[in-house]
């Protein structure tokens, strides 16, 4: 029998409790997670996240995580796709802690050829906290992705 997870009413109650606990802390948490550039956690971002946390379906999204299938390992996920992958990782991620974030960034690039892990001196959202650095990494990585896409196009069947 397939895993069905806890009853929906319990998941919804759990989701409501999590959101109720986090909602008043949104500004504080954003400033913590955007440690190297807290100015990027501006009023507009705080308002958008607060608004989304009040969405009637938000609690269901949180609770539904318990119904997801078991997680696949990164090795399995990365081996399912053999093309180039760019992983921007913030070394100062306050969610996992800097030590684990740095370890993750260093490890991801060794999982298979074609995975490029870039470790940035930023927090949990390097693409938002240090967008200029992530954009530079994308610019360096993009030729490999474009080359892969061109190779796939050449192999694609031609429609009649």
Tab-separated table of N, CA and C in Angstrom:
chain	number	residue	atom	x	y	z
A	1	UNK	N	0.840	-1.181	0.000
A	1	UNK	CA	0.000	0.000	0.000
A	1	UNK	C	0.887	1.247	0.000
A	2	UNK	N	0.550	2.211	-0.825
A	2	UNK	CA	1.337	3.440	-0.942
A	2	UNK	C	1.162	4.325	0.288
A	3	UNK	N	2.213	5.034	0.618
A	3	UNK	CA	2.179	5.967	1.745
A	3	UNK	C	1.189	7.091	1.447
A	4	UNK	N	0.288	7.349	2.370
A	4	UNK	CA	-0.726	8.381	2.182
A	4	UNK	C	-0.505	9.598	3.067
A	5	UNK	N	0.362	9.482	4.042
A	5	UNK	CA	0.616	10.596	4.939
A	5	UNK	C	-0.472	10.747	5.980
A	6	UNK	N	-0.301	11.678	6.894
A	6	UNK	CA	-1.302	11.932	7.936
A	6	UNK	C	-2.598	12.471	7.327
A	7	UNK	N	-3.690	12.443	8.085
A	7	UNK	CA	-4.958	12.992	7.596
A	7	UNK	C	-4.827	14.485	7.268
A	8	UNK	N	-5.557	14.928	6.264
A	8	UNK	CA	-5.448	16.311	5.798
A	8	UNK	C	-5.743	17.329	6.888
A	9	UNK	N	-6.715	17.066	7.770
A	9	UNK	CA	-7.030	18.048	8.811
A	9	UNK	C	-5.831	18.265	9.740
A	10	UNK	N	-5.038	17.207	9.999
A	10	UNK	CA	-3.839	17.373	10.832
A	10	UNK	C	-2.766	18.158	10.084
A	11	UNK	N	-2.635	17.884	8.796
A	11	UNK	CA	-1.648	18.616	7.997
A	11	UNK	C	-2.002	20.097	7.931
A	12	UNK	N	-3.288	20.391	7.735
A	12	UNK	CA	-3.717	21.789	7.694
A	12	UNK	C	-3.470	22.480	9.032
A	13	UNK	N	-3.765	21.791	10.133
A	13	UNK	CA	-3.529	22.376	11.465
A	13	UNK	C	-2.035	22.619	11.679
A	14	UNK	N	-1.205	21.663	11.262
A	14	UNK	CA	0.241	21.835	11.382
A	14	UNK	C	0.698	23.036	10.559
A	15	UNK	N	0.222	23.125	9.316
A	15	UNK	CA	0.600	24.245	8.454
A	15	UNK	C	0.183	25.583	9.037
A	16	UNK	N	-1.032	25.642	9.584
A	16	UNK	CA	-1.506	26.878	10.217
A	16	UNK	C	-0.616	27.268	11.391
A	17	UNK	N	-0.222	26.285	12.205
A	17	UNK	CA	0.623	26.565	13.371
A	17	UNK	C	1.997	27.074	12.938
A	18	UNK	N	2.579	26.449	11.916
A	18	UNK	CA	3.894	26.887	11.428
A	18	UNK	C	3.818	28.320	10.911
A	19	UNK	N	2.826	28.594	10.090
A	19	UNK	CA	2.701	29.941	9.517
A	19	UNK	C	2.397	30.967	10.604
A	20	UNK	N	1.534	30.615	11.546
A	20	UNK	CA	1.227	31.553	12.639
A	20	UNK	C	2.478	31.886	13.446
A	21	UNK	N	3.351	30.896	13.609
A	21	UNK	CA	4.591	31.143	14.347
A	21	UNK	C	5.605	31.950	13.564
A	22	UNK	N	5.639	31.757	12.247
A	22	UNK	CA	6.634	32.439	11.416
A	22	UNK	C	6.193	33.831	10.955
A	23	UNK	N	4.906	34.025	10.721
A	23	UNK	CA	4.415	35.280	10.130
A	23	UNK	C	4.921	36.525	10.871
A	24	UNK	N	4.831	36.598	12.201
A	24	UNK	CA	5.303	37.826	12.856
A	24	UNK	C	6.831	37.986	12.817
A	25	UNK	N	7.538	36.926	12.478
A	25	UNK	CA	9.003	36.975	12.461
A	25	UNK	C	9.574	37.212	11.064
A	26	UNK	N	8.725	37.397	10.060
A	26	UNK	CA	9.207	37.502	8.685
A	26	UNK	C	10.284	38.574	8.532
A	27	UNK	N	10.082	39.810	8.988
A	27	UNK	CA	11.148	40.810	8.814
A	27	UNK	C	12.460	40.402	9.484
A	28	UNK	N	12.360	39.901	10.693
A	28	UNK	CA	13.550	39.487	11.447
A	28	UNK	C	14.277	38.329	10.750
A	29	UNK	N	13.517	37.344	10.286
A	29	UNK	CA	14.128	36.195	9.618
A	29	UNK	C	14.784	36.598	8.306
A	30	UNK	N	14.130	37.463	7.532
A	30	UNK	CA	14.725	37.904	6.270
A	30	UNK	C	16.051	38.617	6.502
A	31	UNK	N	16.100	39.459	7.499
A	31	UNK	CA	17.353	40.160	7.786
A	31	UNK	C	18.439	39.185	8.220
A	32	UNK	N	18.044	38.137	8.932
A	32	UNK	CA	19.007	37.107	9.336
A	32	UNK	C	19.503	36.331	8.113
A	33	UNK	N	18.579	35.940	7.229
A	33	UNK	CA	18.950	35.124	6.076
A	33	UNK	C	19.657	35.918	4.991
A	34	UNK	N	19.498	37.227	4.985
A	34	UNK	CA	20.185	38.104	4.048
A	34	UNK	C	21.316	38.821	4.796
A	35	UNK	N	22.108	38.056	5.512
A	35	UNK	CA	23.113	38.594	6.418
A	35	UNK	C	24.144	39.507	5.802
A	36	UNK	N	24.576	39.233	4.573
A	36	UNK	CA	25.615	40.076	3.980
A	36	UNK	C	25.038	41.290	3.268
A	37	UNK	N	23.748	41.262	2.969
A	37	UNK	CA	23.112	42.405	2.317
A	37	UNK	C	21.653	42.514	2.772
A	38	UNK	N	21.444	42.855	4.037
A	38	UNK	CA	20.080	42.932	4.555
A	38	UNK	C	19.214	43.954	3.825
A	39	UNK	N	19.826	44.909	3.137
A	39	UNK	CA	19.037	45.901	2.399
A	39	UNK	C	18.235	45.248	1.268
A	40	UNK	N	18.666	44.066	0.797
A	40	UNK	CA	17.897	43.375	-0.239
A	40	UNK	C	16.628	42.742	0.327
A	41	UNK	N	16.559	42.597	1.623
A	41	UNK	CA	15.327	42.139	2.279
A	41	UNK	C	14.508	43.387	2.597
A	42	UNK	N	14.115	44.083	1.540
A	42	UNK	CA	13.458	45.378	1.699
A	42	UNK	C	11.980	45.233	2.046
A	43	UNK	N	11.326	46.368	2.212
A	43	UNK	CA	9.915	46.380	2.611
A	43	UNK	C	9.036	45.649	1.600
A	44	UNK	N	9.345	45.769	0.318
A	44	UNK	CA	8.529	45.096	-0.706
A	44	UNK	C	8.615	43.583	-0.570
A	45	UNK	N	9.805	43.054	-0.320
A	45	UNK	CA	9.964	41.610	-0.150
A	45	UNK	C	9.245	41.145	1.112
A	46	UNK	N	9.412	41.891	2.196
A	46	UNK	CA	8.738	41.539	3.444
A	46	UNK	C	7.219	41.556	3.265
A	47	UNK	N	6.704	42.547	2.555
A	47	UNK	CA	5.258	42.640	2.320
A	47	UNK	C	4.773	41.489	1.439
A	48	UNK	N	5.546	41.136	0.415
A	48	UNK	CA	5.140	40.053	-0.488
A	48	UNK	C	5.084	38.716	0.253
A	49	UNK	N	6.086	38.450	1.067
A	49	UNK	CA	6.100	37.182	1.804
A	49	UNK	C	4.990	37.168	2.853
A	50	UNK	N	4.768	38.288	3.522
A	50	UNK	CA	3.683	38.378	4.505
A	50	UNK	C	2.332	38.170	3.831
A	51	UNK	N	2.159	38.767	2.660
A	51	UNK	CA	0.900	38.602	1.915
A	51	UNK	C	0.702	37.138	1.533
A	52	UNK	N	1.753	36.512	1.005
A	52	UNK	CA	1.644	35.107	0.592
A	52	UNK	C	1.388	34.185	1.781
A	53	UNK	N	1.903	34.539	2.951
A	53	UNK	CA	1.674	33.723	4.143
A	53	UNK	C	0.220	33.799	4.603
A	54	UNK	N	-0.498	34.814	4.152
A	54	UNK	CA	-1.920	34.946	4.505
A	54	UNK	C	-2.830	34.297	3.456
A	55	UNK	N	-2.268	33.808	2.383
A	55	UNK	CA	-3.056	33.154	1.339
A	55	UNK	C	-3.790	31.964	1.942
A	56	UNK	N	-5.051	31.763	1.596
A	56	UNK	CA	-5.801	30.650	2.186
A	56	UNK	C	-5.175	29.274	1.939
A	57	UNK	N	-4.409	29.121	0.894
A	57	UNK	CA	-3.793	27.822	0.613
A	57	UNK	C	-2.410	27.636	1.206
A	58	UNK	N	-1.875	28.663	1.875
A	58	UNK	CA	-0.498	28.588	2.373
A	58	UNK	C	-0.306	27.455	3.386
A	59	UNK	N	-1.226	27.295	4.299
A	59	UNK	CA	-1.094	26.240	5.318
A	59	UNK	C	-1.103	24.867	4.665
A	60	UNK	N	-1.922	24.713	3.617
A	60	UNK	CA	-1.989	23.443	2.916
A	60	UNK	C	-0.660	23.122	2.238
A	61	UNK	N	0.004	24.131	1.710
A	61	UNK	CA	1.307	23.919	1.069
A	61	UNK	C	2.313	23.407	2.096
A	62	UNK	N	2.341	24.029	3.264
A	62	UNK	CA	3.269	23.599	4.320
A	62	UNK	C	2.945	22.172	4.759
A	63	UNK	N	1.703	21.916	5.070
A	63	UNK	CA	1.305	20.600	5.556
A	63	UNK	C	1.446	19.503	4.527
A	64	UNK	N	1.249	19.833	3.263
A	64	UNK	CA	1.296	18.811	2.218
A	64	UNK	C	2.688	18.225	2.023
A	65	UNK	N	3.691	18.891	2.543
A	65	UNK	CA	5.045	18.339	2.458
A	65	UNK	C	5.136	16.948	3.065
A	66	UNK	N	4.277	16.663	4.036
A	66	UNK	CA	4.282	15.343	4.678
A	66	UNK	C	3.738	14.254	3.768
A	67	UNK	N	3.090	14.643	2.671
A	67	UNK	CA	2.538	13.650	1.741
A	67	UNK	C	3.451	13.412	0.542
A	68	UNK	N	4.538	14.119	0.484
A	68	UNK	CA	5.461	13.934	-0.632
A	68	UNK	C	6.121	12.561	-0.540
A	69	UNK	N	6.520	12.014	-1.679
A	69	UNK	CA	7.235	10.738	-1.619
A	69	UNK	C	8.592	10.944	-0.950
A	70	UNK	N	9.240	9.862	-0.552
A	70	UNK	CA	10.563	10.006	0.073
A	70	UNK	C	11.512	10.776	-0.846
A	71	UNK	N	12.353	11.573	-0.237
A	71	UNK	CA	13.306	12.359	-1.024
A	71	UNK	C	14.282	11.454	-1.755
A	72	UNK	N	14.659	11.904	-2.938
A	72	UNK	CA	15.702	11.213	-3.692
A	72	UNK	C	17.038	11.812	-3.271
A	73	UNK	N	18.067	11.000	-3.262
A	73	UNK	CA	19.388	11.525	-2.925
A	73	UNK	C	19.846	12.450	-4.050
A	74	UNK	N	20.747	13.349	-3.720
A	74	UNK	CA	21.280	14.241	-4.752
A	74	UNK	C	21.993	13.453	-5.846
A	75	UNK	N	22.693	12.385	-5.458
A	75	UNK	CA	23.348	11.558	-6.472
A	75	UNK	C	22.333	11.034	-7.471
A	76	UNK	N	21.226	10.511	-6.965
A	76	UNK	CA	20.187	9.957	-7.834
A	76	UNK	C	19.584	11.043	-8.718
A	77	UNK	N	19.266	12.179	-8.129
A	77	UNK	CA	18.656	13.262	-8.898
A	77	UNK	C	19.610	13.787	-9.967
A	78	UNK	N	20.860	13.992	-9.603
A	78	UNK	CA	21.821	14.518	-10.574
A	78	UNK	C	22.172	13.498	-11.653
A	79	UNK	N	22.127	12.228	-11.327
A	79	UNK	CA	22.430	11.217	-12.334
A	79	UNK	C	21.259	10.961	-13.276
A	80	UNK	N	20.067	11.419	-12.908
A	80	UNK	CA	18.909	11.279	-13.795
A	80	UNK	C	19.015	12.240	-14.976
A	81	UNK	N	19.840	13.265	-14.844
A	81	UNK	CA	20.061	14.260	-15.897
A	81	UNK	C	21.563	14.402	-16.049
A	82	UNK	N	22.064	14.183	-17.250
A	82	UNK	CA	23.516	14.195	-17.401
A	82	UNK	C	24.059	15.493	-17.986
A	83	UNK	N	23.224	16.502	-18.099
A	83	UNK	CA	23.673	17.782	-18.635
A	83	UNK	C	24.304	18.660	-17.567
A	84	UNK	N	24.725	19.856	-17.976
A	84	UNK	CA	25.365	20.776	-17.029
A	84	UNK	C	24.376	21.327	-16.010
A	85	UNK	N	24.844	21.451	-14.779
A	85	UNK	CA	24.034	21.964	-13.675
A	85	UNK	C	24.872	23.008	-12.947
A	86	UNK	N	24.256	24.142	-12.658
A	86	UNK	CA	24.908	25.177	-11.859
A	86	UNK	C	24.198	25.245	-10.517
A	87	UNK	N	24.976	25.169	-9.442
A	87	UNK	CA	24.429	25.234	-8.085
A	87	UNK	C	25.044	26.443	-7.383
A	88	UNK	N	24.291	27.550	-7.272
A	88	UNK	CA	24.783	28.682	-6.483
A	88	UNK	C	24.505	28.421	-5.004
A	89	UNK	N	25.533	28.428	-4.182
A	89	UNK	CA	25.386	28.111	-2.757
A	89	UNK	C	25.947	29.253	-1.928
A	90	UNK	N	25.135	29.751	-1.008
A	90	UNK	CA	25.596	30.786	-0.091
A	90	UNK	C	26.379	30.156	1.053
A	91	UNK	N	27.627	30.542	1.197
A	91	UNK	CA	28.479	29.983	2.250
A	91	UNK	C	28.051	30.439	3.641
A	92	UNK	N	27.294	31.514	3.695
A	92	UNK	CA	26.891	32.069	4.988
A	92	UNK	C	25.413	31.800	5.264
A	93	UNK	N	24.876	30.726	4.712
A	93	UNK	CA	23.463	30.369	4.853
A	93	UNK	C	23.113	30.212	6.326
A	94	UNK	N	22.254	31.097	6.812
A	94	UNK	CA	21.864	31.051	8.229
A	94	UNK	C	20.803	29.992	8.499
A	95	UNK	N	20.222	29.415	7.450
A	95	UNK	CA	19.226	28.365	7.656
A	95	UNK	C	19.919	27.082	8.078
A	96	UNK	N	20.944	26.683	7.341
A	96	UNK	CA	21.661	25.446	7.675
A	96	UNK	C	22.890	25.702	8.537
A	97	UNK	N	23.370	26.922	8.533
A	97	UNK	CA	24.615	27.261	9.215
A	97	UNK	C	25.758	27.277	8.218
A	98	UNK	N	26.719	28.183	8.411
A	98	UNK	CA	27.810	28.337	7.459
A	98	UNK	C	28.640	27.073	7.241
A	99	UNK	N	28.878	26.304	8.287
A	99	UNK	CA	29.716	25.104	8.129
A	99	UNK	C	29.062	24.104	7.163
A	100	UNK	N	27.802	23.845	7.393
A	100	UNK	CA	27.100	22.882	6.529
A	100	UNK	C	26.919	23.441	5.118
A	101	UNK	N	26.649	24.728	5.005
A	101	UNK	CA	26.478	25.345	3.689
A	101	UNK	C	27.770	25.255	2.880
A	102	UNK	N	28.890	25.529	3.522
A	102	UNK	CA	30.180	25.442	2.835
A	102	UNK	C	30.472	24.001	2.435
A	103	UNK	N	30.217	23.080	3.336
A	103	UNK	CA	30.425	21.661	3.029
A	103	UNK	C	29.563	21.237	1.836
A	104	UNK	N	28.303	21.660	1.833
A	104	UNK	CA	27.406	21.320	0.733
A	104	UNK	C	27.940	21.897	-0.578
A	105	UNK	N	28.345	23.141	-0.553
A	105	UNK	CA	28.872	23.763	-1.769
A	105	UNK	C	30.099	23.053	-2.297
A	106	UNK	N	30.963	22.636	-1.395
A	106	UNK	CA	32.183	21.933	-1.817
A	106	UNK	C	31.869	20.528	-2.316
A	107	UNK	N	30.875	19.876	-1.750
A	107	UNK	CA	30.539	18.496	-2.102
A	107	UNK	C	29.756	18.400	-3.404
A	108	UNK	N	28.823	19.307	-3.635
A	108	UNK	CA	27.944	19.188	-4.803
A	108	UNK	C	28.712	19.125	-6.116
A	109	UNK	N	29.772	19.890	-6.220
A	109	UNK	CA	30.549	19.895	-7.456
A	109	UNK	C	31.325	18.621	-7.706
A	110	UNK	N	31.398	17.748	-6.714
A	110	UNK	CA	32.144	16.498	-6.883
A	110	UNK	C	31.229	15.309	-7.165
A	111	UNK	N	29.913	15.520	-7.200
A	111	UNK	CA	28.992	14.401	-7.345
A	111	UNK	C	29.046	13.738	-8.723
A	112	UNK	N	29.279	14.545	-9.755
A	112	UNK	CA	29.438	14.001	-11.096
A	112	UNK	C	29.994	15.084	-11.998
A	113	UNK	N	30.606	14.682	-13.116
A	113	UNK	CA	31.078	15.696	-14.078
A	113	UNK	C	29.895	16.519	-14.590
A	114	UNK	N	30.142	17.780	-14.833
A	114	UNK	CA	29.101	18.657	-15.352
A	114	UNK	C	28.351	19.437	-14.298
A	115	UNK	N	28.589	19.142	-13.024
A	115	UNK	CA	27.963	19.904	-11.950
A	115	UNK	C	28.963	20.959	-11.494
A	116	UNK	N	28.554	22.205	-11.611
A	116	UNK	CA	29.386	23.322	-11.177
A	116	UNK	C	28.748	23.935	-9.949
A	117	UNK	N	29.405	23.821	-8.831
A	117	UNK	CA	28.919	24.431	-7.591
A	117	UNK	C	29.754	25.672	-7.333
A	118	UNK	N	29.077	26.791	-7.178
A	118	UNK	CA	29.749	28.058	-6.891
A	118	UNK	C	29.379	28.474	-5.472
A	119	UNK	N	30.377	28.679	-4.673
A	119	UNK	CA	30.194	29.077	-3.281
A	119	UNK	C	30.374	30.591	-3.185
A	120	UNK	N	29.324	31.271	-2.729
A	120	UNK	CA	29.348	32.725	-2.631
A	120	UNK	C	29.370	33.149	-1.168
A	121	UNK	N	29.960	34.297	-0.901
A	121	UNK	CA	29.944	34.865	0.438
A	121	UNK	C	28.623	35.601	0.635
A	122	UNK	N	27.563	34.809	0.649
A	122	UNK	CA	26.220	35.330	0.846
A	122	UNK	C	25.422	34.305	1.626
A	123	UNK	N	24.172	34.639	1.885
A	123	UNK	CA	23.346	33.798	2.727
A	123	UNK	C	22.502	32.785	1.976
A	124	UNK	N	21.292	32.565	2.472
A	124	UNK	CA	20.406	31.504	1.997
A	124	UNK	C	19.939	31.715	0.555
A	125	UNK	N	19.827	32.939	0.115
A	125	UNK	CA	19.331	33.250	-1.231
A	125	UNK	C	20.397	34.019	-2.012
A	126	UNK	N	21.477	33.350	-2.422
A	126	UNK	CA	22.551	34.092	-3.087
A	126	UNK	C	22.096	34.792	-4.358
A	127	UNK	N	21.112	34.220	-5.062
A	127	UNK	CA	20.609	34.837	-6.285
A	127	UNK	C	19.935	36.171	-6.008
A	128	UNK	N	19.435	36.368	-4.803
A	128	UNK	CA	18.757	37.602	-4.435
A	128	UNK	C	19.663	38.508	-3.613
A	129	UNK	N	20.503	37.900	-2.801
A	129	UNK	CA	21.379	38.678	-1.926
A	129	UNK	C	22.599	39.226	-2.667
A	130	UNK	N	23.154	38.431	-3.552
A	130	UNK	CA	24.322	38.859	-4.342
A	130	UNK	C	24.063	38.549	-5.822
A	131	UNK	N	23.048	39.192	-6.412
A	131	UNK	CA	22.661	38.858	-7.787
A	131	UNK	C	23.775	39.081	-8.807
A	132	UNK	N	24.617	40.055	-8.554
A	132	UNK	CA	25.695	40.319	-9.522
A	132	UNK	C	26.694	39.164	-9.562
A	133	UNK	N	26.944	38.523	-8.421
A	133	UNK	CA	27.863	37.385	-8.388
A	133	UNK	C	27.239	36.156	-9.049
A	134	UNK	N	25.960	35.924	-8.771
A	134	UNK	CA	25.274	34.784	-9.374
A	134	UNK	C	25.150	34.997	-10.881
A	135	UNK	N	24.856	36.203	-11.307
A	135	UNK	CA	24.777	36.490	-12.749
A	135	UNK	C	26.125	36.224	-13.422
A	136	UNK	N	27.214	36.592	-12.772
A	136	UNK	CA	28.542	36.306	-13.316
A	136	UNK	C	28.792	34.816	-13.446
A	137	UNK	N	28.361	34.052	-12.429
A	137	UNK	CA	28.525	32.593	-12.467
A	137	UNK	C	27.690	31.990	-13.594
A	138	UNK	N	26.482	32.515	-13.782
A	138	UNK	CA	25.642	32.029	-14.881
A	138	UNK	C	26.320	32.331	-16.216
A	139	UNK	N	26.892	33.512	-16.336
A	139	UNK	CA	27.596	33.875	-17.570
A	139	UNK	C	28.763	32.940	-17.875
A	140	UNK	N	29.494	32.526	-16.841
A	140	UNK	CA	30.603	31.581	-17.027
A	140	UNK	C	30.098	30.185	-17.368
A	141	UNK	N	28.981	29.788	-16.777
A	141	UNK	CA	28.430	28.452	-16.931
A	141	UNK	C	27.627	28.284	-18.219
A	142	UNK	N	27.027	29.364	-18.695
A	142	UNK	CA	26.084	29.312	-19.810
A	142	UNK	C	26.638	28.643	-21.077
A	143	UNK	N	27.856	28.862	-21.495
A	143	UNK	CA	28.322	28.201	-22.722
A	143	UNK	C	28.190	26.673	-22.669
A	144	UNK	N	28.435	26.056	-21.523
A	144	UNK	CA	28.283	24.604	-21.408
A	144	UNK	C	26.820	24.210	-21.564
A	145	UNK	N	25.913	25.006	-21.002
A	145	UNK	CA	24.487	24.713	-21.138
A	145	UNK	C	24.028	24.899	-22.581
A	146	UNK	N	24.511	25.948	-23.233
A	146	UNK	CA	24.131	26.189	-24.624
A	146	UNK	C	24.678	25.089	-25.535
A	147	UNK	N	25.894	24.643	-25.262
A	147	UNK	CA	26.491	23.555	-26.045
A	147	UNK	C	25.671	22.277	-25.890
A	148	UNK	N	25.254	21.980	-24.687
A	148	UNK	CA	24.420	20.800	-24.432
A	148	UNK	C	23.088	20.913	-25.167
A	149	UNK	N	22.460	22.085	-25.117
A	149	UNK	CA	21.178	22.287	-25.800
A	149	UNK	C	21.337	22.112	-27.307
A	150	UNK	N	22.416	22.641	-27.876
A	150	UNK	CA	22.647	22.497	-29.315
A	150	UNK	C	22.838	21.027	-29.686
A	151	UNK	N	23.561	20.285	-28.852
A	151	UNK	CA	23.774	18.855	-29.114
A	151	UNK	C	22.451	18.099	-29.074
A	152	UNK	N	21.582	18.462	-28.140
A	152	UNK	CA	20.277	17.800	-28.050
A	152	UNK	C	19.411	18.137	-29.253
A	153	UNK	N	19.481	19.366	-29.724
A	153	UNK	CA	18.703	19.768	-30.901
A	153	UNK	C	19.143	18.981	-32.131
A	154	UNK	N	20.441	18.735	-32.254
A	154	UNK	CA	20.944	17.989	-33.409
A	154	UNK	C	20.480	16.535	-33.367
A	155	UNK	N	20.236	16.005	-32.177
A	155	UNK	CA	19.787	14.615	-32.039
A	155	UNK	C	18.279	14.471	-32.116
A	156	UNK	N	17.553	15.578	-31.996
A	156	UNK	CA	16.091	15.511	-31.960
A	156	UNK	C	15.549	15.081	-33.316
A	157	UNK	N	14.520	14.249	-33.296
A	157	UNK	CA	13.921	13.812	-34.570
A	157	UNK	C	13.272	15.001	-35.286
A	158	UNK	N	13.313	14.984	-36.562
A	158	UNK	CA	12.727	16.046	-37.373
A	158	UNK	C	11.274	15.678	-37.659
A	159	UNK	N	10.394	16.628	-37.418
A	159	UNK	CA	8.961	16.387	-37.665
A	159	UNK	C	8.711	16.309	-39.170
A	160	UNK	N	7.807	15.408	-39.583
A	160	UNK	CA	7.517	15.285	-41.033
A	160	UNK	C	6.769	16.484	-41.574
